[in-house]
Each structure stands twice: as structure tokens, then as C-alpha cells.
Amino acid sequence: LEEEVRQARLQRAQEEYEDLALVSRMITVWEKLKKVRADQGFTSTRVDLKFKKKNMSLQKDEEQRQHELDAELGEKRRKHEQDLRAKETSWEVEQKKIQDQVDKLNSKIAALQEQEAQANMGVPVDDDEEDDEDNDDDLDDEAVSPGSPDKAAKKKRTVTPADQRLATKLLDERMAEEEMLEKTKELLERHNAKQPKASDDPFDESAAIEEIKEKHKRTKRNPGSPIYIPMFNDQRSRTETGSLPATPEGEKEKKRRGKIKSMQLFLRILVNGRPLTNPNGRDFEADLVPVSGAGDSSFSFVVKQVVQLAPTSGMPQIVLQLHERGWVY
């Protein structure tokens, strides 16, 4: 519901701005047209445009403007909070990713340490392989039961060259992993220091209010200023041809009206890309007749011929071509 209200408010504000801009452009163009008519000294069209002034209440406008400001300020505050939550979520995801790397490295280092310790201990040696010098010790061991832990603990182990090489390899690998672990921990510390907090980026209400007010100045009318409603009509009297001024512009207008008066227009009809023909095989031409009483400056024409088409299949594609009779200059 909140989003629907926001969209409705934005749409209304956009429509108000477009209406304001449209009326402003209409006033500008109309002023230019009036100046052209004044400079020429005659009027060729019946177009007339007036603007009805509608006074507005300053108090109501200010109340409406404050209501819009509060609504937009609330939206900016919510947007700021949403952005902060999005940053926190992104930080948490990255923090978990780095922490998982630290845990994996710790586990791997522990496994390498265990393997390294086993390699350094060597392999156990059976009592059969002992020298004769150790016979006394073997006799002492016989006093211990075969499954006794003390006997297993007294078993001798031998570190072979292969064990030494393996231990060295495991040591190098462990040191590399420990170095990577230190770097990852440093990365985790730096990342933890960047944890987003509301106190680090507080919502600047004053700046937001100023931004909204500046936008209102650009897109809205001032509170209490009137609204101008355009009133169009086509009842303005035209300057008759005999009353045109004896100026270059007046002479051009006389020639233009004369050409309109003598203009002969006709239509050709194309059905599915082929011209419509008369029974005698010639292209069909429908004459356009000037509207009676339209005067010598009107482009109003009518077609007084009726054409009936009987398509044989499907929906035909019909094209009307407008042509002018006369000499080509």
C-alpha cells in the first residue's frame, strides 16, 4: 500500500510538471505568433488562444507543499535505511566468506601437523630385529604382558630417509599454509574494521530537505501563484484578401491564397499495391472539391464520389494517394 501511494504521488507530481511546462510553451509560442501577425499586418487563420487566470490559495498551496515535502523526506529516510541494511548484509556475507577460509586453513594446518609428527616418529621396529646387546632388555619386556600398553610404548621406532623427506615436505607445506592463514586473518581484521554502522553514515535531514525544496522550485509553481488555463477557439476573423497590406508579406499572402484557390486535387486509390481502375482501364481519380464558403485561404476539400469495393479474399490493403493537377514549375 505504501508503494502504491508513493507511485500515485509521483505520477501526480509528474503530471503537474508536464501541465506547467506545456502551458509555459503554449504562452511562448502564442506570443511569437501574435508578434508575427503584428509585424505582417494581417491574419491568415481563425486560430485564437486565450488564457483564463485561476487564482489559488496561498495557505492551501503551502499546506500541500509541506505534505509533499514530508512524504518525500520519509521516502529518503527509508531509502537511506534500506541502503544501510544492504551494506550490512553484504558485509556479513563477505565476513562469513573470509571466516570460512580461516577455519579451513586452521583445519588443514592441524592435519599437516599431525602428519608431520607421524613422519618424524618413523616406523616401529619388531623385537626380532634387535641386536644381541639388547637381549637383557627383551627379557625384561617378557615380564610384561603381550597386550600391555607399556610394551607398546617401549617399542622402538626408526626414521627412514623417506620419512625425513616427507616430514620436510609437510613442514614446507604447513609453513606456506600458516603464512596464508596470517594474511587471511589480517584481511579479516581489516574487513571487521569496515563494518557498516548507522553512526558512521547518519541520515542528513537538513540536506535532504534542501534537496527536496530545490527540486520543488524547478518543477512546481510557487505557492499562491495563479494557474493559467488555455482557451482555444477558431472564431477569429481573417483579413480579407482585398484588405491585405501593400507590403512584400502582403503580396506573398495574396499569391499563396490565389494558388490555394486555383489548386486542383484528386485522389488515387491503391488496393493491395495496385491502382484502382475505371471500366475503361484507366486509373480511377476522385476529384477533391473545395468546401463551399470556405474562402480563398482554406485547405478544406471534400470528395463527392462514392467508391464501392468488393474484396475477393482476406482484408485488402487500401492506400489513398493525394495528387495535384497543374504545371510543374
Short mmCIF file of C-alpha atoms in Angstrom, two decimals:
data_model
loop_
_atom_site.label_atom_id
_atom_site.label_comp_id
_atom_site.label_asym_id
_atom_site.label_seq_id
_atom_site.Cartn_x
_atom_site.Cartn_y
_atom_site.Cartn_z
CA LEU A 1 0.00 0.00 0.00
CA GLU A 2 2.84 2.36 0.85
CA GLU A 3 4.45 1.79 -2.54
CA GLU A 4 1.12 2.37 -4.34
CA VAL A 5 0.69 5.70 -2.50
CA ARG A 6 4.23 6.67 -3.45
CA GLN A 7 3.66 5.83 -7.12
CA ALA A 8 0.38 7.79 -7.16
CA ARG A 9 2.10 10.83 -5.64
CA LEU A 10 4.96 10.63 -8.14
CA GLN A 11 2.53 10.32 -11.05
CA ARG A 12 0.55 13.34 -9.87
CA ALA A 13 3.73 15.40 -9.46
CA GLN A 14 4.87 14.38 -12.97
CA GLU A 15 1.51 15.33 -14.50
CA GLU A 16 1.54 18.71 -12.72
CA TYR A 17 5.04 19.40 -14.03
CA GLU A 18 4.09 18.41 -17.58
CA ASP A 19 0.98 20.63 -17.48
CA LEU A 20 3.02 23.54 -16.18
CA ALA A 21 5.70 23.08 -18.85
CA LEU A 22 3.08 22.67 -21.62
CA VAL A 23 1.21 25.86 -20.70
CA SER A 24 4.53 27.71 -20.48
CA ARG A 25 5.47 26.58 -24.00
CA MET A 26 2.00 27.46 -25.31
CA ILE A 27 2.30 31.00 -23.94
CA THR A 28 5.74 31.39 -25.51
CA VAL A 29 4.61 30.17 -28.95
CA TRP A 30 1.43 32.23 -28.83
CA GLU A 31 3.36 35.39 -28.04
CA LYS A 32 5.60 34.69 -31.05
CA LEU A 33 2.56 34.14 -33.27
CA LYS A 34 0.94 37.39 -32.15
CA LYS A 35 4.19 39.21 -32.91
CA VAL A 36 4.29 37.67 -36.41
CA ARG A 37 0.71 38.80 -37.04
CA ALA A 38 1.51 42.29 -35.81
CA ASP A 39 4.65 42.52 -37.97
CA GLN A 40 2.83 41.23 -41.09
CA GLY A 41 -0.19 43.45 -40.56
CA PHE A 42 -2.76 40.73 -41.34
CA THR A 43 -4.23 37.47 -40.05
CA SER A 44 -4.43 34.36 -42.21
CA THR A 45 -6.11 31.91 -39.83
CA ARG A 46 -9.02 31.90 -37.44
CA VAL A 47 -6.92 30.48 -34.61
CA ASP A 48 -7.24 32.36 -31.34
CA LEU A 49 -5.87 31.44 -27.94
CA LYS A 50 -6.67 32.97 -24.59
CA PHE A 51 -5.60 32.02 -21.09
CA LYS A 52 -8.03 32.01 -18.21
CA LYS A 53 -6.41 33.02 -14.95
CA LYS A 54 -7.37 30.94 -11.90
CA ASN A 55 -6.23 32.29 -8.55
CA MET A 56 -5.02 29.77 -6.00
CA SER A 57 -4.99 29.83 -2.19
CA LEU A 58 -1.57 30.52 -0.71
CA GLN A 59 -2.41 28.71 2.52
CA LYS A 60 -3.67 25.56 0.79
CA ASP A 61 -0.69 25.53 -1.56
CA GLU A 62 1.74 25.80 1.34
CA GLU A 63 -0.05 23.02 3.24
CA GLN A 64 0.07 20.79 0.16
CA ARG A 65 3.74 21.61 -0.41
CA GLN A 66 4.59 20.76 3.21
CA HIS A 67 2.68 17.48 2.93
CA GLU A 68 4.66 16.56 -0.19
CA LEU A 69 7.92 17.57 1.48
CA ASP A 70 7.19 15.35 4.49
CA ALA A 71 6.29 12.43 2.23
CA GLU A 72 9.46 12.73 0.17
CA LEU A 73 11.57 13.21 3.30
CA GLY A 74 10.16 9.98 4.74
CA GLU A 75 10.97 8.17 1.49
CA LYS A 76 14.54 9.43 1.55
CA ARG A 77 14.94 8.31 5.17
CA ARG A 78 13.61 4.84 4.37
CA LYS A 79 15.85 4.64 1.32
CA HIS A 80 18.85 5.54 3.49
CA GLU A 81 17.93 2.80 5.98
CA GLN A 82 17.49 0.26 3.20
CA ASP A 83 20.89 1.13 1.76
CA LEU A 84 22.47 0.69 5.20
CA ARG A 85 20.83 -2.71 5.64
CA ALA A 86 22.03 -3.74 2.19
CA LYS A 87 25.60 -2.73 3.13
CA GLU A 88 25.35 -4.69 6.38
CA THR A 89 24.12 -7.77 4.55
CA SER A 90 26.92 -7.52 2.00
CA TRP A 91 29.46 -7.08 4.81
CA GLU A 92 28.13 -10.13 6.66
CA VAL A 93 28.32 -12.29 3.55
CA GLU A 94 31.94 -11.26 2.91
CA GLN A 95 32.81 -11.66 6.61
CA LYS A 96 31.46 -15.21 6.65
CA LYS A 97 33.37 -16.00 3.47
CA ILE A 98 36.68 -14.86 4.97
CA GLN A 99 35.97 -16.59 8.29
CA ASP A 100 35.29 -19.85 6.45
CA GLN A 101 38.69 -19.50 4.77
CA VAL A 102 40.33 -19.04 8.18
CA ASP A 103 38.58 -22.14 9.56
CA LYS A 104 39.60 -24.23 6.55
CA LEU A 105 43.23 -23.13 6.86
CA ASN A 106 43.28 -23.95 10.58
CA SER A 107 41.89 -27.41 9.88
CA LYS A 108 44.40 -28.00 7.11
CA ILE A 109 47.34 -26.83 9.27
CA ALA A 110 46.24 -29.13 12.12
CA ALA A 111 46.10 -32.09 9.72
CA LEU A 112 49.56 -31.24 8.36
CA GLN A 113 50.98 -31.00 11.90
CA GLU A 114 49.63 -34.46 12.70
CA GLN A 115 51.07 -35.94 9.50
CA GLU A 116 54.39 -34.21 10.18
CA ALA A 117 54.55 -35.62 13.70
CA GLN A 118 53.90 -39.13 12.44
CA ALA A 119 56.63 -38.77 9.82
CA ASN A 120 59.13 -37.57 12.44
CA MET A 121 58.33 -40.57 14.68
CA GLY A 122 59.37 -43.01 11.95
CA VAL A 123 58.22 -46.64 11.68
CA PRO A 124 58.08 -49.20 14.56
CA VAL A 125 60.81 -51.94 14.69
CA ASP A 126 59.95 -55.56 15.73
CA ASP A 127 61.85 -57.24 18.64
CA ASP A 128 63.21 -59.92 16.26
CA GLU A 129 65.38 -57.34 14.53
CA GLU A 130 67.09 -56.16 17.74
CA ASP A 131 70.81 -56.82 18.27
CA ASP A 132 72.11 -59.35 20.78
CA GLU A 133 73.15 -56.48 23.01
CA ASP A 134 69.51 -55.79 23.75
CA ASN A 135 68.72 -59.35 24.93
CA ASP A 136 68.58 -58.29 28.54
CA ASP A 137 66.04 -55.64 27.73
CA ASP A 138 63.99 -58.18 25.76
CA LEU A 139 63.96 -60.47 28.79
CA ASP A 140 62.68 -57.64 30.89
CA ASP A 141 59.98 -56.95 28.32
CA GLU A 142 58.81 -60.56 28.51
CA ALA A 143 57.73 -59.92 32.04
CA VAL A 144 55.15 -57.54 30.65
CA SER A 145 52.01 -58.99 29.22
CA PRO A 146 51.84 -59.01 25.39
CA GLY A 147 48.91 -56.65 25.20
CA SER A 148 50.22 -54.22 27.76
CA PRO A 149 50.49 -50.52 26.79
CA ASP A 150 53.88 -50.32 28.43
CA LYS A 151 55.20 -52.83 25.96
CA ALA A 152 53.79 -50.91 23.01
CA ALA A 153 55.29 -47.70 24.38
CA LYS A 154 58.71 -49.32 24.68
CA LYS A 155 58.66 -50.39 21.05
CA LYS A 156 61.48 -48.71 19.16
CA ARG A 157 60.82 -46.62 16.02
CA THR A 158 63.20 -45.84 13.15
CA VAL A 159 63.08 -42.62 10.97
CA THR A 160 63.91 -43.58 7.41
CA PRO A 161 65.17 -41.19 4.70
CA ALA A 162 61.73 -41.34 3.10
CA ASP A 163 60.20 -40.23 6.40
CA GLN A 164 62.64 -37.33 6.57
CA ARG A 165 61.78 -36.22 3.05
CA LEU A 166 58.05 -36.46 3.79
CA ALA A 167 58.49 -34.54 7.03
CA THR A 168 60.39 -31.79 5.21
CA LYS A 169 57.69 -31.56 2.52
CA LEU A 170 54.95 -31.42 5.13
CA LEU A 171 56.84 -28.73 7.04
CA ASP A 172 57.17 -26.56 3.93
CA GLU A 173 53.52 -27.02 3.11
CA ARG A 174 52.49 -26.20 6.68
CA MET A 175 54.60 -23.04 6.74
CA ALA A 176 53.02 -21.90 3.46
CA GLU A 177 49.54 -22.53 4.87
CA GLU A 178 50.43 -20.67 8.08
CA GLU A 179 51.62 -17.71 6.02
CA MET A 180 48.35 -17.76 4.09
CA LEU A 181 46.48 -18.00 7.40
CA GLU A 182 48.19 -14.89 8.73
CA LYS A 183 47.32 -12.95 5.59
CA THR A 184 43.72 -14.14 5.76
CA LYS A 185 43.47 -13.12 9.42
CA GLU A 186 44.79 -9.67 8.55
CA LEU A 187 42.21 -9.46 5.79
CA LEU A 188 39.52 -10.45 8.29
CA GLU A 189 40.66 -7.77 10.73
CA ARG A 190 40.58 -5.10 8.03
CA HIS A 191 37.15 -6.27 6.94
CA ASN A 192 35.85 -6.22 10.52
CA ALA A 193 37.08 -2.66 10.86
CA LYS A 194 34.88 -1.71 7.90
CA GLN A 195 31.66 -2.97 9.47
CA PRO A 196 28.93 -0.51 8.45
CA LYS A 197 27.27 1.33 11.32
CA ALA A 198 24.39 3.78 11.41
CA SER A 199 26.57 6.18 13.39
CA ASP A 200 29.16 6.27 10.60
CA ASP A 201 26.64 7.43 7.99
CA PRO A 202 23.71 9.19 9.73
CA PHE A 203 20.77 10.47 7.74
CA ASP A 204 21.30 14.16 6.97
CA GLU A 205 17.77 15.52 7.28
CA SER A 206 18.72 19.15 6.64
CA ALA A 207 20.49 18.34 3.37
CA ALA A 208 17.57 16.14 2.28
CA ILE A 209 15.07 18.94 2.96
CA GLU A 210 17.14 21.44 0.96
CA GLU A 211 17.39 18.99 -1.95
CA ILE A 212 13.61 18.46 -1.98
CA LYS A 213 12.93 22.20 -1.83
CA GLU A 214 15.30 22.87 -4.74
CA LYS A 215 13.52 20.21 -6.80
CA HIS A 216 10.14 21.75 -5.99
CA LYS A 217 11.39 25.14 -7.17
CA ARG A 218 12.37 23.64 -10.52
CA THR A 219 9.28 21.51 -11.11
CA LYS A 220 6.38 23.25 -9.35
CA ARG A 221 4.74 26.65 -9.42
CA ASN A 222 5.24 28.95 -6.47
CA PRO A 223 2.63 28.60 -3.71
CA GLY A 224 -0.22 31.04 -4.26
CA SER A 225 0.69 31.74 -7.90
CA PRO A 226 -2.26 31.54 -10.35
CA ILE A 227 -2.94 28.75 -12.81
CA TYR A 228 -3.46 29.68 -16.49
CA ILE A 229 -5.97 27.54 -18.35
CA PRO A 230 -5.68 27.72 -22.20
CA MET A 231 -8.95 28.52 -24.01
CA PHE A 232 -8.76 27.70 -27.73
CA ASN A 233 -11.25 28.79 -30.39
CA ASP A 234 -11.27 29.18 -34.17
CA GLN A 235 -13.66 32.12 -34.47
CA ARG A 236 -11.12 34.87 -35.05
CA SER A 237 -11.80 36.88 -38.20
CA ARG A 238 -9.29 36.62 -41.03
CA THR A 239 -8.02 39.53 -43.05
CA GLU A 240 -9.79 39.52 -46.41
CA THR A 241 -7.64 39.28 -49.49
CA GLY A 242 -8.65 42.78 -50.66
CA SER A 243 -7.61 44.21 -47.31
CA LEU A 244 -4.12 42.78 -47.26
CA PRO A 245 -1.41 45.42 -46.84
CA ALA A 246 0.68 46.53 -49.81
CA THR A 247 3.85 45.04 -48.35
CA PRO A 248 6.10 42.20 -49.50
CA GLU A 249 4.48 39.96 -46.91
CA GLY A 250 1.03 41.03 -48.08
CA GLU A 251 1.90 40.26 -51.70
CA LYS A 252 3.21 36.82 -50.74
CA GLU A 253 -0.03 36.13 -48.92
CA LYS A 254 -2.09 37.17 -51.96
CA LYS A 255 -0.14 34.79 -54.17
CA ARG A 256 -0.48 31.99 -51.63
CA ARG A 257 -4.24 32.44 -51.41
CA GLY A 258 -4.51 32.60 -55.18
CA LYS A 259 -2.65 29.33 -55.50
CA ILE A 260 -4.91 27.70 -52.92
CA LYS A 261 -8.00 28.96 -54.75
CA SER A 262 -6.85 27.57 -58.10
CA MET A 263 -5.49 24.34 -56.68
CA GLN A 264 -6.92 21.14 -58.18
CA LEU A 265 -6.53 17.99 -56.13
CA PHE A 266 -7.54 14.40 -56.72
CA LEU A 267 -7.18 11.00 -55.04
CA ARG A 268 -5.92 7.73 -56.42
CA ILE A 269 -6.80 4.51 -54.67
CA LEU A 270 -4.41 1.57 -54.42
CA VAL A 271 -5.73 -1.83 -53.40
CA ASN A 272 -3.05 -4.33 -52.38
CA GLY A 273 -0.45 -2.16 -54.10
CA ARG A 274 -2.33 -1.93 -57.43
CA PRO A 275 -4.20 1.22 -58.57
CA LEU A 276 -7.97 1.07 -58.83
CA THR A 277 -9.12 1.45 -62.48
CA ASN A 278 -12.25 2.57 -64.32
CA PRO A 279 -14.17 0.22 -66.59
CA ASN A 280 -12.20 1.68 -69.49
CA GLY A 281 -8.94 0.54 -67.85
CA ARG A 282 -7.65 3.98 -66.81
CA ASP A 283 -6.61 4.79 -63.25
CA PHE A 284 -9.55 5.90 -61.15
CA GLU A 285 -9.25 9.53 -59.94
CA ALA A 286 -11.59 11.08 -57.36
CA ASP A 287 -11.67 14.88 -57.56
CA LEU A 288 -11.46 16.93 -54.37
CA VAL A 289 -13.85 19.90 -54.43
CA PRO A 290 -13.26 22.97 -52.22
CA VAL A 291 -15.79 23.34 -49.43
CA SER A 292 -18.43 25.88 -50.30
CA GLY A 293 -17.94 29.18 -48.44
CA ALA A 294 -14.56 28.20 -47.07
CA GLY A 295 -12.92 31.26 -48.65
CA ASP A 296 -9.74 31.68 -50.61
CA SER A 297 -7.39 30.78 -47.75
CA SER A 298 -8.80 27.42 -46.72
CA PHE A 299 -7.48 23.96 -47.50
CA SER A 300 -10.89 22.34 -46.88
CA PHE A 301 -11.86 19.90 -49.63
CA VAL A 302 -14.46 17.15 -49.95
CA VAL A 303 -14.78 14.05 -52.13
CA LYS A 304 -18.20 13.77 -53.77
CA GLN A 305 -17.67 10.38 -55.35
CA VAL A 306 -18.63 7.06 -53.78
CA VAL A 307 -16.44 4.03 -54.41
CA GLN A 308 -17.58 0.55 -53.51
CA LEU A 309 -15.06 -2.26 -53.23
CA ALA A 310 -15.85 -5.96 -53.16
CA PRO A 311 -12.77 -7.81 -51.90
CA THR A 312 -12.47 -11.39 -53.11
CA SER A 313 -10.34 -12.71 -50.25
CA GLY A 314 -8.95 -11.57 -46.93
CA MET A 315 -8.61 -7.98 -45.71
CA PRO A 316 -7.38 -5.73 -48.55
CA GLN A 317 -4.68 -3.11 -48.01
CA ILE A 318 -6.05 0.25 -49.17
CA VAL A 319 -3.82 3.29 -49.79
CA LEU A 320 -5.06 6.79 -50.69
CA GLN A 321 -2.65 8.94 -52.72
CA LEU A 322 -3.19 12.70 -52.90
CA HIS A 323 -2.19 14.36 -56.17
CA GLU A 324 -2.30 17.89 -57.54
CA ARG A 325 -3.10 18.80 -61.13
CA GLY A 326 -1.23 21.56 -62.83
CA TRP A 327 2.06 22.56 -64.35
CA VAL A 328 5.31 21.66 -62.66
CA TYR A 329 7.40 24.78 -62.20
#
